[in-house]
Structure formats: structure tokens, C-alpha cells
XYZ file of C-alpha atoms in Angstrom:
749
model
C -29.492 125.332 2.652
C -32.287 123.563 1.205
C -33.435 124.188 -2.317
C -36.498 125.459 -2.304
C -35.157 127.947 -0.085
C -32.143 129.402 -2.048
C -34.696 129.840 -5.156
C -37.293 131.754 -3.050
C -34.359 133.851 -1.688
C -33.482 134.287 -5.421
C -37.163 135.335 -6.394
C -36.629 137.608 -3.504
C -33.593 139.113 -5.025
C -35.025 139.631 -8.195
C -38.110 141.653 -7.499
C -35.853 143.860 -5.361
C -34.014 144.194 -8.369
C -36.349 145.644 -10.304
C -37.853 147.386 -7.787
C -34.634 149.642 -7.582
C -35.044 149.355 -11.446
C -37.746 151.679 -11.928
C -38.058 155.448 -11.978
C -39.147 156.523 -8.502
C -38.257 158.918 -6.358
C -36.703 158.146 -2.789
C -39.623 158.083 -0.475
C -41.850 156.291 -3.270
C -38.940 153.695 -4.554
C -38.823 153.037 -0.322
C -42.706 152.384 0.292
C -42.069 150.029 -3.239
C -39.935 148.058 -0.901
C -40.796 147.300 2.118
C -44.232 146.553 -0.144
C -43.138 144.080 -2.222
C -40.496 142.182 1.350
C -43.496 142.199 3.095
C -45.579 140.565 0.269
C -42.467 137.707 -0.515
C -42.286 136.591 3.181
C -45.511 136.794 4.059
C -45.481 139.078 6.913
C -47.678 141.633 8.268
C -45.499 144.351 8.225
C -42.120 145.254 6.997
C -40.104 148.900 7.634
C -36.536 150.317 6.997
C -34.852 152.588 10.071
C -32.468 154.356 8.679
C -29.733 156.151 10.551
C -30.147 160.209 10.792
C -27.216 160.189 12.257
C -24.556 158.787 14.006
C -26.388 158.142 17.222
C -30.371 158.330 15.313
C -32.770 155.515 13.706
C -35.586 157.372 11.817
C -38.480 155.028 10.524
C -38.561 156.150 6.656
C -40.582 153.240 5.203
C -43.170 151.009 6.486
C -45.748 148.500 5.321
C -48.517 147.691 8.047
C -47.255 150.082 10.906
C -49.339 153.416 11.001
C -47.766 155.934 7.623
C -48.180 158.824 10.059
C -45.633 158.070 11.954
C -42.402 157.393 9.010
C -39.647 160.037 9.363
C -41.553 160.784 13.209
C -41.160 157.998 14.758
C -36.684 157.691 16.284
C -34.865 155.978 18.617
C -31.271 156.203 19.985
C -28.244 153.420 19.267
C -29.755 150.642 21.538
C -33.099 151.513 22.778
C -35.675 149.195 21.934
C -35.092 146.421 19.842
C -35.000 148.010 16.667
C -31.642 149.940 18.176
C -29.833 146.827 19.839
C -29.865 145.117 15.749
C -28.189 148.466 15.442
C -25.888 148.877 18.179
C -24.945 145.028 18.690
C -24.949 144.645 14.627
C -26.947 140.872 15.307
C -30.315 139.978 14.011
C -32.989 139.557 16.330
C -35.417 137.084 16.265
C -38.249 136.730 18.555
C -42.184 134.999 18.658
C -42.563 137.257 21.881
C -41.120 140.734 21.365
C -43.447 143.052 23.929
C -41.384 140.341 26.603
C -38.052 140.808 25.052
C -35.316 142.559 26.611
C -35.048 146.104 26.025
C -38.449 145.966 24.196
C -39.458 149.726 23.713
C -43.293 150.858 22.889
C -43.873 153.310 20.603
C -47.850 153.966 20.236
C -47.523 156.403 17.588
C -46.488 153.223 14.998
C -49.685 150.764 16.311
C -47.197 147.732 16.685
C -49.024 146.578 19.801
C -50.559 144.132 18.118
C -47.984 142.599 15.880
C -46.326 139.851 18.128
C -43.118 138.412 16.431
C -39.829 140.464 15.773
C -37.059 140.195 13.144
C -34.688 143.062 13.339
C -30.991 142.106 10.727
C -28.803 145.132 10.488
C -28.231 147.659 7.496
C -24.338 147.420 7.477
C -21.685 147.775 4.654
C -18.146 146.843 5.631
C -18.405 147.803 9.389
C -20.697 151.372 8.393
C -23.419 151.101 9.964
C -26.371 152.218 8.327
C -29.952 151.188 9.453
C -32.046 148.696 10.526
C -34.696 145.412 7.513
C -37.658 144.824 10.129
C -40.531 142.758 9.584
C -42.637 141.550 12.132
C -46.596 139.760 12.405
C -49.529 139.159 14.085
C -48.799 135.447 14.630
C -46.496 134.826 17.918
C -43.518 132.517 15.962
C -39.898 132.434 15.468
C -39.133 132.948 11.444
C -37.469 130.018 10.124
C -33.143 129.804 9.322
C -34.310 130.443 5.779
C -36.600 133.742 6.225
C -33.596 135.333 8.861
C -30.915 134.568 5.885
C -33.076 135.626 3.139
C -33.959 139.433 5.098
C -30.292 139.152 5.733
C -29.344 138.724 2.088
C -32.087 141.651 0.880
C -30.343 143.681 3.915
C -27.129 143.405 2.334
C -28.728 145.083 -0.933
C -30.565 147.510 0.412
C -27.348 148.494 2.210
C -25.563 148.633 -1.227
C -27.927 150.793 -2.575
C -28.222 153.161 0.249
C -24.738 153.962 -0.364
C -25.548 154.854 -3.954
C -28.634 157.731 -2.343
C -30.892 155.046 -4.329
C -33.689 155.800 -1.285
C -32.906 160.007 -0.873
C -33.814 162.664 -2.923
C -36.391 165.768 -2.165
C -38.586 164.784 -0.687
C -37.547 162.948 1.652
C -35.671 164.696 5.101
C -32.962 162.080 5.131
C -29.739 163.428 3.908
C -28.372 161.627 0.870
C -25.152 159.097 1.568
C -21.858 161.029 1.059
C -23.926 164.447 0.865
C -24.697 165.794 4.414
C -21.920 167.259 6.477
C -19.917 165.506 9.182
C -18.041 166.605 11.962
C -15.650 163.844 13.334
C -13.423 164.058 16.121
C -9.410 162.320 16.414
C -6.206 163.553 17.750
C -4.312 165.827 16.919
C -0.857 164.776 14.577
C 0.588 167.790 13.772
C -1.121 171.196 14.449
C -2.195 173.623 11.277
C -5.427 174.201 9.693
C -6.049 173.090 6.106
C -8.456 173.569 3.858
C -9.212 171.543 0.947
C -10.540 168.605 -0.587
C -10.336 165.344 -0.434
C -7.659 162.666 -2.053
C -8.749 158.880 -1.241
C -5.118 156.817 -0.562
C -6.818 153.535 -1.580
C -10.339 154.213 -3.575
C -13.259 152.299 -2.626
C -14.354 149.652 -4.221
C -18.249 150.055 -5.386
C -20.060 147.524 -6.164
C -23.493 148.212 -8.999
C -24.013 144.496 -9.277
C -25.719 143.072 -6.733
C -28.234 140.374 -7.825
C -26.896 137.323 -10.228
C -28.843 135.732 -12.958
C -26.824 132.399 -13.293
C -25.567 131.370 -9.438
C -23.003 128.615 -11.336
C -21.378 131.036 -13.510
C -21.286 133.637 -11.418
C -19.750 131.144 -8.483
C -17.010 129.532 -11.314
C -16.549 134.061 -11.165
C -15.607 133.920 -7.534
C -13.655 130.695 -7.711
C -11.657 132.081 -10.306
C -10.858 135.340 -8.410
C -10.231 133.800 -5.311
C -7.200 130.915 -7.289
C -5.786 134.576 -8.577
C -5.709 136.011 -4.895
C -4.351 132.836 -4.109
C -1.594 132.887 -6.106
C -0.623 136.402 -5.464
C -0.552 136.504 -2.048
C 1.719 133.059 -2.302
C 3.866 134.851 -4.220
C 4.222 137.884 -2.183
C 5.353 134.541 0.190
C 7.764 134.568 -2.181
C 9.488 137.972 -2.374
C 9.511 138.169 1.814
C 12.132 135.801 1.788
C 13.239 135.129 5.393
C 12.490 138.845 6.463
C 11.331 140.513 8.984
C 8.970 138.237 10.738
C 5.836 141.420 11.438
C 5.488 141.048 7.996
C 5.472 137.537 7.537
C 2.948 136.865 9.814
C 0.132 139.615 7.923
C 1.195 137.886 4.593
C 0.521 134.259 6.684
C -2.501 135.471 8.217
C -3.885 136.435 4.075
C -2.851 132.609 3.167
C -4.684 131.840 6.230
C -8.192 133.142 4.854
C -7.467 132.806 1.437
C -7.034 129.428 1.906
C -9.887 129.541 3.953
C -12.666 126.599 2.286
C -15.274 128.353 4.935
C -14.342 132.060 3.726
C -14.694 130.531 0.430
C -17.893 128.536 1.334
C -20.300 131.371 2.683
C -19.526 133.408 -0.710
C -20.746 130.713 -2.815
C -23.977 130.390 -0.332
C -24.375 133.706 -0.825
C -24.449 133.367 -4.441
C -26.233 130.675 -4.585
C -29.166 132.646 -2.622
C -28.895 135.507 -5.776
C -25.948 138.330 -4.651
C -23.400 138.692 -7.533
C -19.865 137.137 -6.730
C -18.525 140.836 -5.432
C -21.231 141.568 -3.256
C -21.008 138.289 -1.842
C -17.385 138.762 -1.218
C -18.966 142.515 1.169
C -21.373 140.821 2.497
C -19.067 138.095 3.961
C -16.429 141.563 4.891
C -18.863 142.656 6.348
C -20.011 140.241 8.743
C -16.707 138.592 9.527
C -15.795 142.641 10.684
C -18.883 142.707 12.818
C -17.815 139.446 14.399
C -13.966 140.234 14.989
C -15.175 144.508 16.355
C -16.392 141.899 19.090
C -13.507 139.875 20.225
C -11.791 141.042 23.519
C -8.283 140.047 22.295
C -6.678 142.944 20.344
C -4.716 140.696 18.566
C -7.841 138.869 16.712
C -9.324 142.322 15.971
C -5.907 143.023 14.749
C -6.645 140.744 12.141
C -10.005 142.478 10.745
C -7.176 144.335 8.573
C -5.573 141.791 7.291
C -8.803 140.300 6.450
C -10.212 143.375 5.107
C -6.949 143.758 2.689
C -7.600 141.068 1.618
C -11.169 141.230 0.603
C -10.017 144.532 -1.415
C -7.985 142.580 -3.486
C -10.271 139.677 -4.602
C -13.182 142.770 -4.893
C -10.299 144.424 -7.372
C -9.946 141.326 -9.118
C -13.624 140.992 -9.133
C -13.880 144.128 -10.404
C -11.348 145.417 -12.438
C -11.077 148.675 -10.409
C -7.468 149.441 -9.622
C -6.530 151.887 -6.724
C -5.429 154.201 -9.948
C -9.058 155.231 -11.074
C -8.285 157.752 -13.309
C -9.394 160.619 -11.100
C -7.354 163.632 -11.252
C -5.716 165.372 -7.542
C -7.879 168.539 -6.811
C -5.838 171.033 -6.949
C -6.101 171.405 -2.778
C -5.660 167.784 -1.816
C -5.987 166.670 2.045
C -5.188 162.726 1.947
C -7.800 160.829 3.137
C -6.711 156.791 4.490
C -6.879 154.255 6.756
C -3.485 154.248 7.541
C -0.146 154.922 5.454
C 3.705 154.081 5.321
C 6.484 156.954 5.547
C 7.641 156.495 2.392
C 4.316 156.429 0.364
C 3.587 159.992 2.410
C 6.784 161.280 1.124
C 6.557 160.356 -2.767
C 3.184 162.585 -2.275
C 6.395 165.000 -0.891
C 4.060 168.906 -0.680
C 1.538 168.810 -3.165
C -0.545 167.882 0.151
C -2.171 170.555 2.235
C -3.038 168.390 5.705
C -3.554 164.354 6.141
C -6.339 162.626 7.668
C -5.942 159.326 8.603
C -8.358 156.364 9.836
C -5.703 154.551 11.999
C -3.018 156.136 13.038
C -0.869 157.708 16.528
C 0.614 160.638 17.176
C 4.302 158.933 17.592
C 3.167 157.499 14.283
C 5.668 157.429 11.445
C 3.387 159.158 9.281
C 3.135 162.036 11.695
C 7.049 162.417 11.500
C 6.999 163.103 7.884
C 3.602 165.575 8.056
C 5.588 167.316 11.259
C 8.872 167.576 8.333
C 5.833 168.209 5.440
C 4.585 170.939 7.961
C 1.190 170.363 7.103
C -1.581 169.951 9.916
C -2.417 166.136 10.364
C -5.239 164.509 12.018
C -5.206 160.640 13.194
C -7.515 158.207 14.732
C -10.734 160.272 12.541
C -13.095 156.867 13.128
C -15.083 156.200 9.148
C -13.200 159.127 7.875
C -12.937 156.426 5.219
C -16.230 155.051 4.225
C -17.793 158.639 4.972
C -15.221 160.642 2.505
C -14.995 160.508 -1.197
C -12.630 161.868 -3.349
C -13.253 165.745 -4.379
C -15.201 166.220 -0.557
C -14.828 169.552 0.384
C -12.949 168.386 3.873
C -11.476 171.144 6.563
C -8.542 169.361 8.362
C -8.235 171.156 12.379
C -5.115 169.721 12.872
C -4.772 172.177 16.534
C -8.145 170.433 18.165
C -7.997 167.126 15.933
C -10.992 167.690 14.387
C -11.520 166.809 10.948
C -15.139 168.659 8.796
C -15.865 166.704 5.630
C -18.288 168.811 3.355
C -19.002 171.831 5.938
C -21.637 174.340 5.827
C -21.245 177.381 4.869
C -21.320 178.515 8.135
C -17.982 176.681 9.195
C -16.035 176.881 6.124
C -15.972 180.569 6.872
C -14.880 179.984 10.451
C -12.483 178.389 8.860
C -11.159 180.336 6.276
C -10.979 183.529 8.775
C -9.009 181.330 10.981
C -6.631 180.395 7.929
C -6.840 184.203 6.811
C -5.464 185.359 10.556
C -2.806 182.923 10.835
C -1.670 184.151 7.128
C -1.772 187.366 8.033
C 0.021 185.827 11.243
C 2.785 184.278 9.381
C 3.718 187.446 7.384
C 4.229 189.239 10.593
C 6.139 186.094 12.100
C 8.404 186.931 8.401
C 9.301 190.253 9.516
C 10.948 189.166 12.546
C 12.789 186.210 10.461
C 17.156 187.361 11.309
C 16.129 189.190 14.829
C 17.078 187.404 17.732
C 14.183 185.707 20.381
C 14.990 187.984 23.511
C 12.878 189.204 26.087
C 12.089 192.920 26.881
C 15.409 192.840 29.233
C 17.168 191.583 27.036
C 17.519 187.620 27.757
C 18.069 185.557 24.697
C 17.189 182.683 23.668
C 18.424 180.180 21.156
C 15.188 178.701 19.007
C 16.461 175.942 16.279
C 14.283 173.712 13.875
C 13.552 169.842 14.250
C 14.388 167.933 10.967
C 14.673 163.953 9.824
C 14.526 164.678 5.796
C 16.240 166.726 2.768
C 12.837 168.230 2.254
C 13.084 170.265 5.929
C 16.598 172.216 5.609
C 15.336 175.005 3.397
C 13.109 176.086 6.198
C 16.300 176.647 8.219
C 17.074 179.726 6.429
C 13.606 180.599 5.886
C 12.446 180.162 9.667
C 15.051 182.019 11.297
C 16.107 178.905 13.220
C 19.668 179.268 14.432
C 20.473 175.733 14.303
C 19.236 172.104 13.438
C 18.275 171.237 17.229
C 17.756 167.928 16.054
C 18.083 165.454 12.857
C 16.636 162.636 13.127
C 18.322 159.621 11.326
C 15.871 157.123 11.773
C 13.689 157.649 8.414
C 16.332 157.201 6.365
C 16.196 153.609 8.268
C 12.375 153.283 7.921
C 12.350 154.514 4.278
C 14.179 151.410 2.508
C 13.232 147.713 2.871
C 17.111 146.982 3.524
C 20.060 148.280 5.684
C 21.471 151.233 4.226
C 25.547 151.679 2.832
C 27.388 153.272 4.794
C 28.814 155.302 2.190
C 24.407 156.415 1.367
C 24.316 157.266 4.848
C 27.661 159.646 4.563
C 26.618 161.257 1.410
C 23.043 162.307 2.845
C 24.482 163.981 6.313
C 27.538 165.524 3.906
C 24.782 167.397 1.941
C 22.302 168.464 5.366
C 25.670 169.734 7.097
C 26.479 171.798 3.534
C 22.624 173.304 3.440
C 23.166 174.412 6.964
C 26.067 176.362 6.010
C 27.237 176.298 8.940
C 24.700 176.144 11.414
C 24.969 173.500 14.680
C 23.485 170.051 13.167
C 22.640 167.855 16.404
C 22.469 164.091 15.062
C 20.368 162.064 16.679
C 21.803 158.623 16.324
C 19.053 155.917 15.062
C 16.281 156.057 17.206
C 14.325 152.941 16.330
C 11.828 150.669 18.605
C 8.156 151.257 20.039
C 6.321 152.679 16.929
C 9.500 152.902 14.709
C 10.157 149.181 13.244
C 12.729 148.416 10.658
C 11.134 146.330 7.991
C 14.287 143.863 8.212
C 15.238 144.062 11.577
C 13.450 141.096 13.666
C 11.934 142.688 16.088
C 11.049 140.726 19.904
C 8.149 140.671 20.684
C 7.600 142.595 23.769
C 4.545 144.106 26.084
C 4.989 147.742 26.194
C 7.432 148.797 23.839
C 7.373 151.673 24.397
C 9.392 151.485 27.697
C 11.602 148.355 26.195
C 14.219 147.154 23.157
C 14.432 150.666 21.382
C 16.567 153.167 20.737
C 20.226 153.373 22.499
C 19.241 149.905 23.566
C 19.139 148.857 20.470
C 22.876 150.784 19.474
C 24.142 149.242 22.556
C 22.872 146.053 21.823
C 23.769 146.119 18.017
C 27.194 147.762 17.557
C 27.518 147.323 14.523
C 24.950 149.309 13.356
C 25.919 151.998 15.200
C 29.426 151.578 14.614
C 28.422 152.150 11.325
C 25.982 155.635 11.194
C 29.036 156.324 13.366
C 31.624 155.521 10.989
C 29.298 157.319 7.991
C 28.756 160.422 9.945
C 32.412 161.453 10.626
C 32.843 160.961 7.640
C 29.751 162.767 6.378
C 31.278 166.017 8.310
C 34.775 166.368 6.448
C 36.640 168.424 8.071
C 33.179 170.218 9.260
C 32.113 170.704 13.654
C 30.063 167.252 13.731
C 27.800 167.559 17.098
C 26.436 163.130 17.557
C 23.199 163.102 20.406
C 22.444 159.261 21.926
C 18.854 159.036 22.016
C 17.047 157.591 25.522
C 19.814 157.352 27.696
C 18.394 155.977 31.043
C 21.971 155.811 33.080
C 25.125 157.486 33.108
C 26.619 153.606 31.651
C 24.563 153.417 28.976
C 25.859 156.831 27.715
C 29.279 156.586 28.565
C 29.839 153.364 26.628
C 27.825 154.892 23.526
C 30.401 157.994 23.773
C 33.335 155.176 23.747
C 32.167 153.873 20.431
C 32.010 156.846 19.586
C 35.065 157.991 19.802
C 37.024 154.872 18.965
C 35.448 155.196 15.258
C 37.144 158.855 15.400
C 40.784 156.733 15.935
C 39.866 154.342 13.528
C 38.507 157.036 11.028
C 42.241 158.842 11.777
C 44.109 155.571 11.567
C 42.516 154.998 7.746
C 43.679 158.789 6.697
C 40.441 160.169 6.661
C 39.679 163.872 7.712
C 38.348 164.311 11.361
C 35.651 166.653 12.296
C 37.096 170.342 13.207
C 35.231 170.069 16.913
C 33.610 167.097 18.523
C 29.794 167.089 20.845
C 28.782 164.270 22.528
C 25.243 164.372 23.980
C 22.250 162.457 25.874
C 18.353 162.832 25.057
C 17.053 163.586 28.448
C 13.452 161.138 28.115
C 13.628 159.249 31.720
C 13.803 160.730 34.377
C 16.689 158.301 36.197
C 18.538 160.305 33.533
C 17.966 163.767 35.868
C 19.552 162.119 39.289
C 22.611 160.289 37.410
C 26.264 161.426 39.201
C 27.519 164.542 38.372
C 29.964 163.080 36.212
C 27.826 162.057 34.024
C 26.577 166.002 33.567
C 30.165 167.009 33.282
C 31.381 164.211 30.597
C 28.428 165.435 28.239
C 29.087 167.881 26.345
C 25.385 168.852 25.829
C 22.032 167.242 26.883
C 18.395 167.935 25.499
C 15.068 167.259 26.918
C 13.365 165.239 24.882
C 9.957 166.911 25.988
C 7.584 164.153 24.166
C 8.923 161.028 26.091
C 9.856 162.834 28.820
C 6.564 163.574 30.122
C 4.730 159.946 29.409
C 7.299 158.376 31.228
C 7.070 161.072 34.122
C 3.088 161.273 34.487
C 3.469 157.119 33.792
C 1.413 157.945 30.815
C 1.320 156.650 27.254
C 1.520 159.510 24.802
C -0.374 157.041 21.875
C -3.698 156.257 24.317
C -5.810 158.261 23.882
C -7.064 158.585 27.179
C -4.874 159.542 29.263
C -2.443 161.472 26.837
C -4.247 164.459 27.429
C -5.155 163.981 30.637
C -1.692 165.049 32.837
C -0.456 169.062 31.634
C 3.247 170.184 30.834
C 2.658 172.926 32.970
C 1.513 171.741 35.857
C 4.060 172.432 38.763
C 5.132 169.310 38.773
C 6.686 168.817 35.835
C 7.735 172.846 35.113
C 9.215 172.347 38.714
C 11.213 168.983 37.269
C 12.855 170.818 34.458
C 13.640 173.771 36.856
C 15.722 170.657 38.748
C 17.175 169.537 35.278
C 18.500 173.403 34.592
C 20.162 173.500 37.835
C 21.646 170.326 37.698
C 23.338 171.397 34.022
C 24.432 175.121 35.374
C 25.784 173.385 38.349
C 27.559 171.238 36.026
C 28.434 173.658 33.041
C 26.267 171.873 30.690
C 24.560 173.376 27.791
C 20.859 172.338 28.302
C 17.877 171.942 25.034
C 14.531 170.964 25.488
C 13.247 169.626 22.453
C 9.697 168.734 20.850
C 6.107 169.246 20.725
C 5.756 171.509 23.228
C 8.968 173.895 22.354
C 6.499 174.980 19.707
C 3.269 176.270 20.977
C 4.086 179.548 22.154
C 1.803 179.287 25.427
C 4.092 175.923 26.972
C 7.672 177.481 24.810
C 7.027 180.914 27.383
C 7.154 178.739 29.968
C 9.251 176.386 29.966
C 11.847 179.443 28.526
C 10.908 181.175 31.951
C 11.678 178.025 34.018
C 15.382 178.569 32.849
C 15.577 176.487 29.417
C 17.481 178.806 27.376
C 17.368 176.689 23.818
C 14.312 175.266 22.246
C 13.660 173.061 18.960
C 10.800 173.286 17.390
C 9.457 172.473 13.825
C 10.129 175.353 11.279
C 6.167 176.472 11.571
C 6.191 177.469 14.898
C 9.194 179.339 15.239
C 8.039 182.433 14.922
C 5.010 182.864 17.233
C 7.152 181.418 19.783
C 9.909 184.387 18.969
C 6.929 186.497 18.789
C 6.130 185.590 22.055
C 9.638 186.061 23.884
C 9.959 189.315 22.161
C 6.833 190.770 23.694
C 7.166 188.907 27.596
C 9.678 189.330 30.276
C 10.974 186.096 30.928
C 11.929 187.419 34.951
C 8.228 187.692 34.973
C 7.739 184.816 34.189
C 10.197 183.473 36.448
C 7.947 185.186 39.502
C 5.299 183.331 38.483
C 6.429 180.410 38.127
C 7.447 180.957 42.391
C 4.370 183.009 42.948
C 2.383 179.215 41.534
C 4.545 177.942 43.856
C 3.678 179.667 46.879
C 0.163 178.972 46.795
C -0.201 175.550 46.102
C -0.904 176.314 42.817
C -1.413 172.536 40.749
C -0.811 174.097 36.871
C 0.508 176.884 35.578
C -2.238 177.232 32.487
C -4.553 180.224 33.886
C -1.528 182.289 35.076
C 0.396 182.472 31.890
C -2.751 182.881 30.110
C -3.734 185.773 31.962
C 0.228 187.280 31.816
C 0.093 186.089 28.236
C -3.110 189.131 27.437
C -1.876 190.938 28.798
C 1.515 191.660 26.688
C 1.171 194.263 24.372
C 0.295 192.878 20.729
C 3.834 192.943 18.973
């Protein structure tokens, strides 16, 4: 870039900085800025459009268009040339705007006399804030230097928009981070909570945007990049030869940190007048915009690596650490892009809820959130840029909705809902010691799911009859190395002691799919959910399986022991796994260790194939537990991590309930104990339907036991069974409407 254009860019930014420094209200400041830009770039028009909401742009200031069109002219995202710039996050530069594809004439602005058009996005770290436009009567293309100068100016405007420089009482535009926002995501864990935002990784605040000494600023950037490269190299050295995926991420870090193009582009921005911090954010924003348009999912995933690296560099430059000194709110609701299970467990019971920009319903974080019995919303797009620590927030895990800075009416409605839930919980507590029997005495055993020691106190308080599923993988996932047998045995012994004689079913290691141990190499798989996971890993890595089984046997120390193998797809897998366990029993006896007083060996039925296994399987298995979450996704061929399809198929579809009844009959015919474990077991309508279909044992999160028990006690399971039969006779597709009508007819408890 020529020195002349660089000095012009710096001069423009200095004038912009001086204009921003002058005391003024929001609209007055906007008006001054568009006038200054028009004069500096020698154009007839300069206009600033800002987003009024996520889909609507509003003309907020102009020099050259009709003044009465300000705050009256609006357009949708993608509409007209301005909307096109906003949607694509790329500049539009044309000498003949009316001839451009998508041009929209807005007569109230008087823009018909202007031919040339240059529009650039006002954006910050992927968040679209608006569009900056210059226009001239003269039909000409703007030069690359002019496009770059306007782009740099838009970067500064983005930062100032975020800081609320253009909003005040004299403009109808709401201040950034002030107005109510509703974000729709996915339900990772049910429940409702109101509290204040606690950002897991606070955003770096950049306040010095323009530099006075490009040479000194460039040197400061290079020194920070050198520190960043050293830190990445140190991480690579400490990673050693561990998990391939972890090393791949670090290699991506190293690639970005050593990219000459990355550094050169930031240096170029500094030469144009930006500070080092602003140059980093400008490059981060532009790289985000480029990578978000790439169809290759692998390359899109590199966006996260670039974000992490840029944030590290910004923290080096600004000196802002993750610990900002802010006090955690009284009712903290954690907001993060993503979070690991160990980090989430460190917060523990302090949290009232969790909102993740990414995450998934089957992620480790979701498992921990369920264990902590706190609502979780995943895929809440934009939450980390929209929220600030201390903001009021409501998490609706039932609907997968987040209300950030809710208005009084929304907050009041949710407070009423929370009060009703609290009152219901008090009523359910009175049922704790009563059996879950319907009006005719038909009994349903209700058990709880667990995965960490923090779950176990709920065993007594919830009224659960035992632990229908203890997930053992969390102890493997929370470590950087394989846990020792002695440590596992001690943990399992504490679980059995806490259960105080109640039955605990330990599910052996269920890894693979979304559950990845950082210290175990994982093969690349096109569909991990249907790949090398659960018992398949155990049968291939027999040393790991044997070590865990030894720990379980030693933990029992003469007490009863129940072991369940996950994702068994055929009889041979179960028979082989069972034989390994029995050989370990013989080995422990030979070593003189006490053996379980009673040993039960079961399988988790999560694939339709196992329902059609030979009778010999059902006779050999002491018990079978239907893993509803996986079984449903395989039954419908609908990935439960895929938001496009996971809600499409209903548990109360007659086809699925009919399939459940077939499993019930096979177990009854062979005298095999049967239970159902999964999210649907804890949803009262679904739980009642499953009980009506013949299931007499359900396992769920502790908080669901009260509501499910209450509904069963008010119902007649024979009537529910008859309702299912009538639906079959009438050829109905789903039982949901009939079940809801039935429940509404029941007396209130």
C-alpha cells in the first residue's frame, strides 16, 4: 500500500478519534461522524445503518440523503445493496448502483441522484452491527485504498457501537447490551432458573483504537506475537505424544501463530492507523467472516482455533486476564461458548443454570448439568457476544429458550412459573416415602441416574428406590491420564456405601461418539455415534475393561454388585463381555479377595437389533435396561445431536411404543427383569405412557421422580394400556393428544 494512502487513513482515523472524544449525545455524535467521513473521503453522501434487531437495519445518520429519512428508513437483512453488505459481511463497490443486482430504491432518502456506492460491514468478532456507506453523483469505482480506509473506519465504529458511543436518550436505537434479547437454542437439561450472567471467559475490552506511532505499535504487536508463539510451543512440548486430536488443535494454533500473512495483515492495519489491539480484532473479524462462508466443516472448525489464538494475543496486549476481579453474582448462570466437564464441576452447585453457544444434548457438559440438576440450554447462538457479566437472565431449559435482560412482563411470567414449580416440588416431597403405585395398586419402581458423588445425596431426598444407571465414564473423562484401579475401586466403594443397601447398576465405560478421553487415540470416523464406542471399545481394549471390572469387584467387598454393558448390539457381544467379567471373578477369588454377595450382569438395549436377539440372550441376561436416548435415535435414524431432525420424531409415536411393547413381551416370556433409562423416563407424560406399555421400572434424574410418581399415583395403568390398544385399532400415528386428554381428566393430587 502506498505511503500517501496510509497517511490519509491515519488522518481519517485521527479525525474520527477526535470527533468521538468531543462531548456529544448519541445522535449528535453520529451526525458529526458521517459529516467528517464524507468530507475526508470527498463524497456527496455518508450514511450509517445499524441493526435495530437481528433482521432489521435502520438508517441512523446521514450526510447527503434527506434528513427526514433518518430513523424512518429500514430494510431487512439481505434487502438492497445495504442489506447485501450486512448479510454477506463483504464490501459492495459499484460505479452504477441502480444497475446492481438486488438494488432497492428508497424514494424517501432522495438517493436516486447518486450513482457510485461503497458499503462496508460494521462488525465485531462475527457480530453484525451495521453498514457504513459512502455515495457520489460521479459514476466511479472507489479505489482499493479508499475501500481499505472505509473498512478500517468501520472497524473503529464497530468498537464504539459496542461501547454504546452512539446511543443515548435522544435516539430511538437501544444501547448495546442494554435491550432485552430472546435467544432460542436447544434443551440440554430441563428446568427453569432466573439469575445473573457469569461469563466463563470474559471478553477483552479494547478501548485504545487509534495509534499515534505506527512503528512503536507494530513493535508492540510483534513482541506480543513472539510471546504467543513461545506459549504455543510450550503447550506442544507438554502435550508430548498424547491425544492426536489435542495435538492437532495445538498444531493449528502453531500454524496461525507462525503465519506471515496473519502478522502482515495486522501490521498493515497498524500502518493505516489502528492500535495493535484493534488490528488483532479487525483481522479476527474478517477471518471469521471468511471462514463462516467456507462449506468445508473441518476448515470452519478452525475458526474456533483462530478465535482462541486471537483472544490469547489480545490478553497479552491488554494485560486483561480471565480473572477480571468481578464478584460472582448471588444467583450465577454460567454463559460460555463451550465448557469441559471438569471446569463445570469446579463451579458445582453454585450455578443455577448454564447457557452454551455451542455444546450438544449428549455432551459431557450436559451430563454434568444433569448431575447437578441445573437447567442447560445449548446452541444459543450469539450469547457470548450479547451477554455481559451481571446481566439479568432467565434460562428455560424446558423450551430451550434464553431471555437476556428480560422486560418486567417476561420476568414476572417466569417468576410465576418458578413459584409454581417450587410449590409442586414441595407437594412431591410429601410423596417421597410412598410407593409409585397407581389407583389399582400397580407398582412402578422409580430409580435415579447418577455419574458423580454429588448425585448420591439425591438418592435419599428424591425417594428413588436405587440407582438405575451409574455412568462410570465421567471418572475417565475428567482426567488427563488413565485412572488407577485403586482410585476407581475407592470411588465405587463410596457409591455403594452412600447407596446404603439400595441397588446400584454400574454401566461399564461408555466412551466414543461425543465422549472422548484425552489420553486415548481415537480413529477418524464418519459417524461416531454408530461407530467404535461403548462395549465395542471395551471388547477391543480388554485391558481397560478388565481393570474397571476388577475395580468394581473389589469395591463391592462382599456387597451385591450389578454390572451393565452399554450398546450391546448382538448376543455374542454380551456373551463375550459376560465371560470376561466371570473370569475376573475367578481371578479375584484366586487372589483371596472377597467376592460380591450377589452378582447381576445385564445389558443396555440401545440398538433395535438386540430386541430381536435369540431367547438365549434374554435367558442369560439377569436384566435388560432400555437406553431410550440412543434407541430412539437408531429407531428413527435421527441423530439426537442434529437440531434439524432430533425433535421431528416423538417418543409417543405408536410405532415406537409398539416396539417397546415387543421388548416387554420378550423379557416377560423369558423372565428377564426390564427397565427404561433415559430422558423420556423423567418426563411425566412419556413416563406414564411407558408404564402403560408394560414397563414397571424407570430410571431418571432425581428431580423428575416426584412429578412422575405424582402422575402415576393419580392414574390407572390399565386405562393407559387400553388407550394404547384403542389407538392401534383406530390407526393413530401418535398417542400424545390422547395421553394429554387423559391426564387432564385425572383428579388433581
